Tab-separated table of C-alpha atoms in Angstrom:
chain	number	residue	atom	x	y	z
A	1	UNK	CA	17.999	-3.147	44.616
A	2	UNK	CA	17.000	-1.731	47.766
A	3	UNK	CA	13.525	-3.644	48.456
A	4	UNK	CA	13.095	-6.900	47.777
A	5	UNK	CA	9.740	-6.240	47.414
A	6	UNK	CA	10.021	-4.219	44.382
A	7	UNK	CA	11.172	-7.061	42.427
A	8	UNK	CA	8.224	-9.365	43.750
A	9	UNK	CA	5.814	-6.350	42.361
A	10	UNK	CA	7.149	-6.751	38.663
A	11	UNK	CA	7.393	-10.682	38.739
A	12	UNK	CA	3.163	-10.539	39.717
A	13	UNK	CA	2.723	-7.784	37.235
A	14	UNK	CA	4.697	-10.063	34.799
A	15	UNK	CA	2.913	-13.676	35.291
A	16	UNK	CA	-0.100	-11.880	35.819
A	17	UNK	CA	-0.414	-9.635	32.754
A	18	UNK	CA	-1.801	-6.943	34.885
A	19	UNK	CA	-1.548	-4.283	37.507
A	20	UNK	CA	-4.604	-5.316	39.449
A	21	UNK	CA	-4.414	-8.934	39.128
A	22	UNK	CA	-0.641	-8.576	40.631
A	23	UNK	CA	-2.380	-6.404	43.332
A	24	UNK	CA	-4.665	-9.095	43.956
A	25	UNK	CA	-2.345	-12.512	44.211
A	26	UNK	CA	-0.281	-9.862	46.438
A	27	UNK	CA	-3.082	-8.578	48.945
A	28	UNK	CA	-2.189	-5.397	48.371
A	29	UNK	CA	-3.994	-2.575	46.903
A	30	UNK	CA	-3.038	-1.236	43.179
A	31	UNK	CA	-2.203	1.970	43.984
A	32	UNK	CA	0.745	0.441	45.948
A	33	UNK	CA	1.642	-1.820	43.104
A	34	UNK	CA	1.573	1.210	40.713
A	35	UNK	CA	3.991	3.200	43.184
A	36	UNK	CA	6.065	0.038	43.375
A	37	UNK	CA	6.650	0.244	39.488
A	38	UNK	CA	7.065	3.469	39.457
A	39	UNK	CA	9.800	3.198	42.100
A	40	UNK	CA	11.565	0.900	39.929
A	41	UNK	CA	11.188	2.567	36.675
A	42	UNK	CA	13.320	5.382	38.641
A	43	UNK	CA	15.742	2.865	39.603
A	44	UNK	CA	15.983	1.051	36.206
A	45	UNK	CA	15.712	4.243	33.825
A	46	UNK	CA	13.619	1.983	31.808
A	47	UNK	CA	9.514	2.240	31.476
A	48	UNK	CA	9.763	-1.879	32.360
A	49	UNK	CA	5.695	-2.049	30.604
A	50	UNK	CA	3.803	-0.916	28.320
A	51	UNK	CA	0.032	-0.826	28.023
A	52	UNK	CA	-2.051	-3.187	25.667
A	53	UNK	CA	-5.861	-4.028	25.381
A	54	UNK	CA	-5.770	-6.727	27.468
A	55	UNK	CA	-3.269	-5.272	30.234
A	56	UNK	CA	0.907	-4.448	30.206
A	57	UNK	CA	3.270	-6.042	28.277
A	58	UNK	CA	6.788	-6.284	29.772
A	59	UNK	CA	9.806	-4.206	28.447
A	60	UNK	CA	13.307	-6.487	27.452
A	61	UNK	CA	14.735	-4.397	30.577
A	62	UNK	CA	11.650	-5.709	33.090
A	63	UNK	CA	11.466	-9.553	31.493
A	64	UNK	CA	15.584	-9.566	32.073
A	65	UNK	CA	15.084	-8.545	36.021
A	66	UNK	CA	11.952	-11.274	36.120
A	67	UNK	CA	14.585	-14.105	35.128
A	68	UNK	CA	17.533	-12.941	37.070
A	69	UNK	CA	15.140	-12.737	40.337
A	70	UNK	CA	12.421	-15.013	40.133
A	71	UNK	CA	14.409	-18.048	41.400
A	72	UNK	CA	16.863	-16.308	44.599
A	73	UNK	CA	13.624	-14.883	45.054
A	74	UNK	CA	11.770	-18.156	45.475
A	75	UNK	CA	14.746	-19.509	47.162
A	76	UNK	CA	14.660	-16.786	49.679
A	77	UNK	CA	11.303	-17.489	50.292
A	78	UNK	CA	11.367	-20.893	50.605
A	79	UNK	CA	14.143	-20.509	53.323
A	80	UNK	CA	12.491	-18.154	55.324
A	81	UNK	CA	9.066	-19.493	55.206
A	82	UNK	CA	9.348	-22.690	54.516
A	83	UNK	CA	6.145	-24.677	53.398
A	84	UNK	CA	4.513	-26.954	56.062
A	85	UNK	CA	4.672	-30.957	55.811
A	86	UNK	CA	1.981	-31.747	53.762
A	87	UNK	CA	-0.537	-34.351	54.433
A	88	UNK	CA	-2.913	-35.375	51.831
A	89	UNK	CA	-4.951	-37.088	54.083
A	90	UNK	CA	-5.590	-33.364	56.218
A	91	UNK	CA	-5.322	-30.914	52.972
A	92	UNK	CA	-8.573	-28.450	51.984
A	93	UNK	CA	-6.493	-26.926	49.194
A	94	UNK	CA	-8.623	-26.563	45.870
A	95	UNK	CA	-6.775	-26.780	42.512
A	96	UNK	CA	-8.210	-25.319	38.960
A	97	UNK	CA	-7.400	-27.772	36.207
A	98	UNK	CA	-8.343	-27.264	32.280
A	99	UNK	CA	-9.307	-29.727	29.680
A	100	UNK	CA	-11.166	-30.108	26.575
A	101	UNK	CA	-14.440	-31.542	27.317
A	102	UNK	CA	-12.733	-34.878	25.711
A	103	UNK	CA	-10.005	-34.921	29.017
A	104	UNK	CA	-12.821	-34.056	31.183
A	105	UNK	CA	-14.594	-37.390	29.956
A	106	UNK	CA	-11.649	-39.858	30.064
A	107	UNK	CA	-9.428	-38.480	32.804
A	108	UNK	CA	-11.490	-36.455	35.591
A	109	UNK	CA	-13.171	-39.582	37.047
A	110	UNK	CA	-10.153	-41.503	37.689
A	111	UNK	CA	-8.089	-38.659	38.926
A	112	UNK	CA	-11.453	-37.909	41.589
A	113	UNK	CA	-11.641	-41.779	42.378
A	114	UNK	CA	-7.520	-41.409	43.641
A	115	UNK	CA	-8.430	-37.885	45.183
A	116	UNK	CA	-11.172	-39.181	47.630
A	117	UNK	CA	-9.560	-42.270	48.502
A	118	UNK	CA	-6.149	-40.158	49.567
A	119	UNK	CA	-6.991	-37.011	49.721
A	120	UNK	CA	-11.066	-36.461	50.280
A	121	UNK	CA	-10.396	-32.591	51.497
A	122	UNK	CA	-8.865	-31.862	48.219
A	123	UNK	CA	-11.137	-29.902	45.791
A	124	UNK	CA	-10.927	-29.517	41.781
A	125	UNK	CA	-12.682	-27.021	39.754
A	126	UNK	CA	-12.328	-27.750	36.094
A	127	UNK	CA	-12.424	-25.496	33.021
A	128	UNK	CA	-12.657	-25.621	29.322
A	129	UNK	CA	-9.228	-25.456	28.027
A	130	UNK	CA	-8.997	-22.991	25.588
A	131	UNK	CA	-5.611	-24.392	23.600
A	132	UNK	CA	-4.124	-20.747	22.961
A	133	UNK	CA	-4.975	-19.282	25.979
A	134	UNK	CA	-2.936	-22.555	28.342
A	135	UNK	CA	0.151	-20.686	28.867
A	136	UNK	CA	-1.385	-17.628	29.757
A	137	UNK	CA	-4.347	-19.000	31.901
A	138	UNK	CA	-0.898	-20.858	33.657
A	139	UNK	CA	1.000	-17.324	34.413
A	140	UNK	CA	-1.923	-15.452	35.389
A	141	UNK	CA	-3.317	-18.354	37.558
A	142	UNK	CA	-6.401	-18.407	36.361
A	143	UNK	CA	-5.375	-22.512	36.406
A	144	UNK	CA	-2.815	-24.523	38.483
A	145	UNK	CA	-2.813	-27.246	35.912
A	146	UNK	CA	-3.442	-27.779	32.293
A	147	UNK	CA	-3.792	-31.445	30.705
A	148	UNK	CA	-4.431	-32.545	26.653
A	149	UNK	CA	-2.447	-32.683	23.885
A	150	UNK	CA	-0.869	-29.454	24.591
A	151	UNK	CA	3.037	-28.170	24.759
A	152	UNK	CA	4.054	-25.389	26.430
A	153	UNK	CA	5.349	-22.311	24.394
A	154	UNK	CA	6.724	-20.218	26.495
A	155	UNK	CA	10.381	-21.349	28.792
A	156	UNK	CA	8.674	-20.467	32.671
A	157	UNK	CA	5.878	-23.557	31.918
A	158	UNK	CA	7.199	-26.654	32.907
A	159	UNK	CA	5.528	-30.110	31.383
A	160	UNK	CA	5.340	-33.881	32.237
A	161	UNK	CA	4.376	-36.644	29.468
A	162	UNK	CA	1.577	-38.900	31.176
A	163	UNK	CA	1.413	-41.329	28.387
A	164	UNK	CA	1.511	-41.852	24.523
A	165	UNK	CA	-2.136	-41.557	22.787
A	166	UNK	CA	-3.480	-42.750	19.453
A	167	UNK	CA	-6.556	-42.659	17.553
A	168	UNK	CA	-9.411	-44.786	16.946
A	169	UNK	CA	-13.291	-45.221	15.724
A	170	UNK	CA	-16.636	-45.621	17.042
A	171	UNK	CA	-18.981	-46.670	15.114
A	172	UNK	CA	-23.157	-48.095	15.760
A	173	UNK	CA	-22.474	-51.495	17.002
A	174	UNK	CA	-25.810	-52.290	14.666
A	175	UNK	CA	-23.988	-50.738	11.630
A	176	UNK	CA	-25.118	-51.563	8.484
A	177	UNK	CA	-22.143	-52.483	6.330
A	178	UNK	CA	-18.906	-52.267	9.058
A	179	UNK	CA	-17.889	-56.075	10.502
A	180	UNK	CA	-15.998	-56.652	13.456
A	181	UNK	CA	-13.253	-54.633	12.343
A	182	UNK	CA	-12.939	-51.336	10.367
A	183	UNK	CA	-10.899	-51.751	6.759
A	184	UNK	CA	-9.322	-48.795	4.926
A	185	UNK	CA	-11.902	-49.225	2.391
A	186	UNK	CA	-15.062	-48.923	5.190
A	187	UNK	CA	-12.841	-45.705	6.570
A	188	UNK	CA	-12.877	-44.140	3.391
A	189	UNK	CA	-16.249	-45.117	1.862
A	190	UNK	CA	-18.457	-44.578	4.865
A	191	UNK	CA	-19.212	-40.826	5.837
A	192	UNK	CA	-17.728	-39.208	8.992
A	193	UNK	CA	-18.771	-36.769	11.901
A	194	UNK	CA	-15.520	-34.864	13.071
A	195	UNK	CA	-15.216	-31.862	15.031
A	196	UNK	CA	-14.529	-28.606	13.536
A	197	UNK	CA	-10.911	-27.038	13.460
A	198	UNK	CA	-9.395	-25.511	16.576
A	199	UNK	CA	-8.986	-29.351	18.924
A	200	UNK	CA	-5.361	-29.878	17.862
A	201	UNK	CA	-6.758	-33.224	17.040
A	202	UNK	CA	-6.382	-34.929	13.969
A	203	UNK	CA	-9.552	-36.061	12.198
A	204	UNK	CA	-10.614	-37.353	9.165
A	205	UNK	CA	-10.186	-35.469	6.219
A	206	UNK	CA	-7.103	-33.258	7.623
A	207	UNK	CA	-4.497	-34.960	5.706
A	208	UNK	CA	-1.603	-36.890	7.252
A	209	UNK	CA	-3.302	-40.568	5.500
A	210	UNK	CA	-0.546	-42.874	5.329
A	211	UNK	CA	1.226	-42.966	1.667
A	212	UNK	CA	-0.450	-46.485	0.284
A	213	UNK	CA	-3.890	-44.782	0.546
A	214	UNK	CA	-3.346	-40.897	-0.466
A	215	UNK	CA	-4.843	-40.252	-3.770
A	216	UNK	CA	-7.884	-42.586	-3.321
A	217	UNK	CA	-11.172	-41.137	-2.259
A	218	UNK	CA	-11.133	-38.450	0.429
A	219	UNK	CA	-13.236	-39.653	3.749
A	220	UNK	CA	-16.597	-37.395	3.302
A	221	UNK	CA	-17.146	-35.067	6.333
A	222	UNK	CA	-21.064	-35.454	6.971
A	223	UNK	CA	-21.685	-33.427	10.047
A	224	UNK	CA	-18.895	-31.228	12.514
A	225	UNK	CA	-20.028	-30.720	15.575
A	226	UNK	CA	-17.718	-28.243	18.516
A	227	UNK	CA	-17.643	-31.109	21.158
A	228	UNK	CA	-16.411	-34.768	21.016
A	229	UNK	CA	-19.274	-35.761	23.504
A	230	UNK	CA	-21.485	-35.550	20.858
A	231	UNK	CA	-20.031	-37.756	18.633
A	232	UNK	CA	-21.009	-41.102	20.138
A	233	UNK	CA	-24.926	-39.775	20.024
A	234	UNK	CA	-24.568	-39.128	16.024
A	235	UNK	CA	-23.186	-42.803	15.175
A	236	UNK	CA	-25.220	-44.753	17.588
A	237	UNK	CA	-28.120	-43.283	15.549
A	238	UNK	CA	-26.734	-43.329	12.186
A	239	UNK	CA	-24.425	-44.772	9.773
A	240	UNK	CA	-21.767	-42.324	10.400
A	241	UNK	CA	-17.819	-43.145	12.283
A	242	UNK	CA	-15.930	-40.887	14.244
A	243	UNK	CA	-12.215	-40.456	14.604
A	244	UNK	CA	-10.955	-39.455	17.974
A	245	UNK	CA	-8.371	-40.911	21.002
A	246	UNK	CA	-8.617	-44.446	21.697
A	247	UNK	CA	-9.405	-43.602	25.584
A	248	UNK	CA	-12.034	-41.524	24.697
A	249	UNK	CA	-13.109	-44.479	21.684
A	250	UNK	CA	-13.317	-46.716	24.413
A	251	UNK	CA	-14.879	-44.828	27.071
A	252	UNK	CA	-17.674	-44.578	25.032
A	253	UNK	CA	-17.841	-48.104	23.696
A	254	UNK	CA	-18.451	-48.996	26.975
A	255	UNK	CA	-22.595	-47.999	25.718
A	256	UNK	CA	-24.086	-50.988	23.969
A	257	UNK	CA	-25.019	-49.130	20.673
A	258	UNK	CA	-21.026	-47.976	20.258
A	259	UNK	CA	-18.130	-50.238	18.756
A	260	UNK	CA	-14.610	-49.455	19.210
A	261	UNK	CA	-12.487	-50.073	16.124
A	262	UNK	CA	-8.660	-49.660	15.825
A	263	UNK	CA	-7.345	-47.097	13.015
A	264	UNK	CA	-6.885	-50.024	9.686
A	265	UNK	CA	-3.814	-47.785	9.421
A	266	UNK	CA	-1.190	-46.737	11.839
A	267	UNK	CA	-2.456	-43.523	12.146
A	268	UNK	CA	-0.606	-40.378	14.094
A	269	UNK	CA	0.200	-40.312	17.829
A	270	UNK	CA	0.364	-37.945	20.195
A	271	UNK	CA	1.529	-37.070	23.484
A	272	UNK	CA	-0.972	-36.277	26.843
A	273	UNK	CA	0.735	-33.152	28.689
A	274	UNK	CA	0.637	-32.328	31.945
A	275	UNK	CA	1.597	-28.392	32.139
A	276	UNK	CA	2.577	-26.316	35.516
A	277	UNK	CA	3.737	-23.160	36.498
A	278	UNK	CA	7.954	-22.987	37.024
A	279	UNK	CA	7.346	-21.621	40.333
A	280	UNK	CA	5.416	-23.611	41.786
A	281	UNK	CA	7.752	-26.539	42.351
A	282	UNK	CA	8.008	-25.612	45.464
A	283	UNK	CA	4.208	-26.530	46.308
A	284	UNK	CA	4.083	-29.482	48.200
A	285	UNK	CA	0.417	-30.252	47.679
A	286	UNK	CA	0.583	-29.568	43.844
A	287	UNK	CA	3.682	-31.347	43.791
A	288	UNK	CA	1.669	-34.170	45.155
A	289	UNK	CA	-1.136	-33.811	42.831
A	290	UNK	CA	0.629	-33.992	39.778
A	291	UNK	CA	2.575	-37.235	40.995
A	292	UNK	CA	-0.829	-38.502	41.362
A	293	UNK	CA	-2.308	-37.487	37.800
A	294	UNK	CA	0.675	-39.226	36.655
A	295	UNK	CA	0.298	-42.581	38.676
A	296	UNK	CA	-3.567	-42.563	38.295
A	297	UNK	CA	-3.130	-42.093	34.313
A	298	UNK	CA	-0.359	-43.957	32.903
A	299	UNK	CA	-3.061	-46.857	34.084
A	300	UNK	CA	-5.970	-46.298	32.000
């Protein structure tokens, strides 16, 4: 390949999905991303993309040349212009991070409390994580960092496991018939408020109850609501429960008028992700952040 450059061109246009995003991570116009491509279809013989609604879609021929040149190309890089020593104590480098509004909740605060104490020119700007859209928001960088209950699909997102998670209750802590602890027979008789499909969570009513209790009454759904933050407003003022992660169970038991009950059944588990970008391993300052999440999290 004659220009380097070239193949920088089609790894933008690739993580970014489009023409003029590429242009725009690369400061250059996208006319001169569009004669880039063109150059190279010459050179390949191959049309490398192909047009959808939402942008190009790379050829075989153009995703083969993105994983045979995307790392020597970041290991040129990185030996020619090397990052600087970071100091978190001296960075002004914002990073975008999604969650659901459930990680915002439980794991924003502590991750801001470690950020201003270390790092108080560091800036976050969260967003609702949309679960299908994670590893696309990743290679487009519309985010730096996505964190939930989430796995990456795709082989260029990389992913660290912050901790183990299980589920719990909340309940009123004035509730009429429910003691100091929750029995299979209150889960199942009492009515619940769950959120509606699409969280990845499991909830009550989805299936997956263990074996001694399938076959007796199904939990009755009484109200689903689109946002866990809700939930601890409905059973403080009612007689419903609500399933959801122990953090966030005991987050909000921290109210008076909420009780935090352990699942009276070993319930499922599930892993809290921490997704990246491949590439960016070589960022010192995200490398730092993440190390952080991780330290600050595994804690709470």
């Amino acid at each position: 390949m004659h220009d380097l450059n070239l193949a920088r061109i089609l790894i933008a246009v690739i993580e970014t999905g489009s023409f003029s995003a590429a242009a725009k991570r690369l400061s250059l116009s996208q006319p001169s991303v569009s004669h880039g491509i063109a150059r190279l279809r010459d050179l390949t013989g191959d049309t490398l993309f192909i047009r959808n609604r939402n942008g190009v879609t790379p050829t075989a021929r153009a995703t083969q040349i993105y994983h045979e040149s995307r790392l020597p190309l970041q290991a040129l890089d990185n030996a020619f212009f090397p990052h600087p020593e970071f100091s978190p104590a001296s960075s002004q480098v914002t990073f975008t991070i999604a969650l659901t509004d459930l990680g915002e909740m439980s794991f924003i605060p502590p991750i801001v409390a470690r950020l201003r104490r270390e790092a108080p020119g560091i800036k976050l700007e969260i967003v609702p994580l949309t679960v299908p859209n994670a590893d696309e928001w990743l290679r487009s960088h519309k985010v730096d960092l996505v964190l939930g209950n989430i796995s990456p699909s795709v082989p260029d997102i990389r992913f660290l496991t912050i901790f183990e998670e299980q589920y719990a209750c909340i309940a009123s802590s004035s509730h009429p018939r429910i003691g100091d602890s929750l029995t299979i027979d209150d889960f199942l008789r009492e009515g619940h408020a769950v959120i509606a499909s699409g969280s990845g969570h499991w909830q009550a009513g989805t299936g997956d109850l263990p074996d001694d209790i399938i076959g007796r009454i199904e939990p009755q759904i009484v109200v689903r609501s689109r946002h866990f933050v809700v939930l601890p407003e409905i059973v403080e003022g009612s007689d419903l429960i609500a399933t959801m992660p122990s953090t966030a169970a005991r987050f909000f038991a921290r109210r008076p008028g909420i009780a935090f009950h352990a699942l009276p059944f070993d319930g499922p588990r599930f892993d809290v992700n921490l997704l990246w970008r491949d590439q960016v391993v070589s960022n010192p300052a995200l490398t730092w952040l993440i190390e952080g999440i991780k330290a600050t999290l595994v804690r709470i």
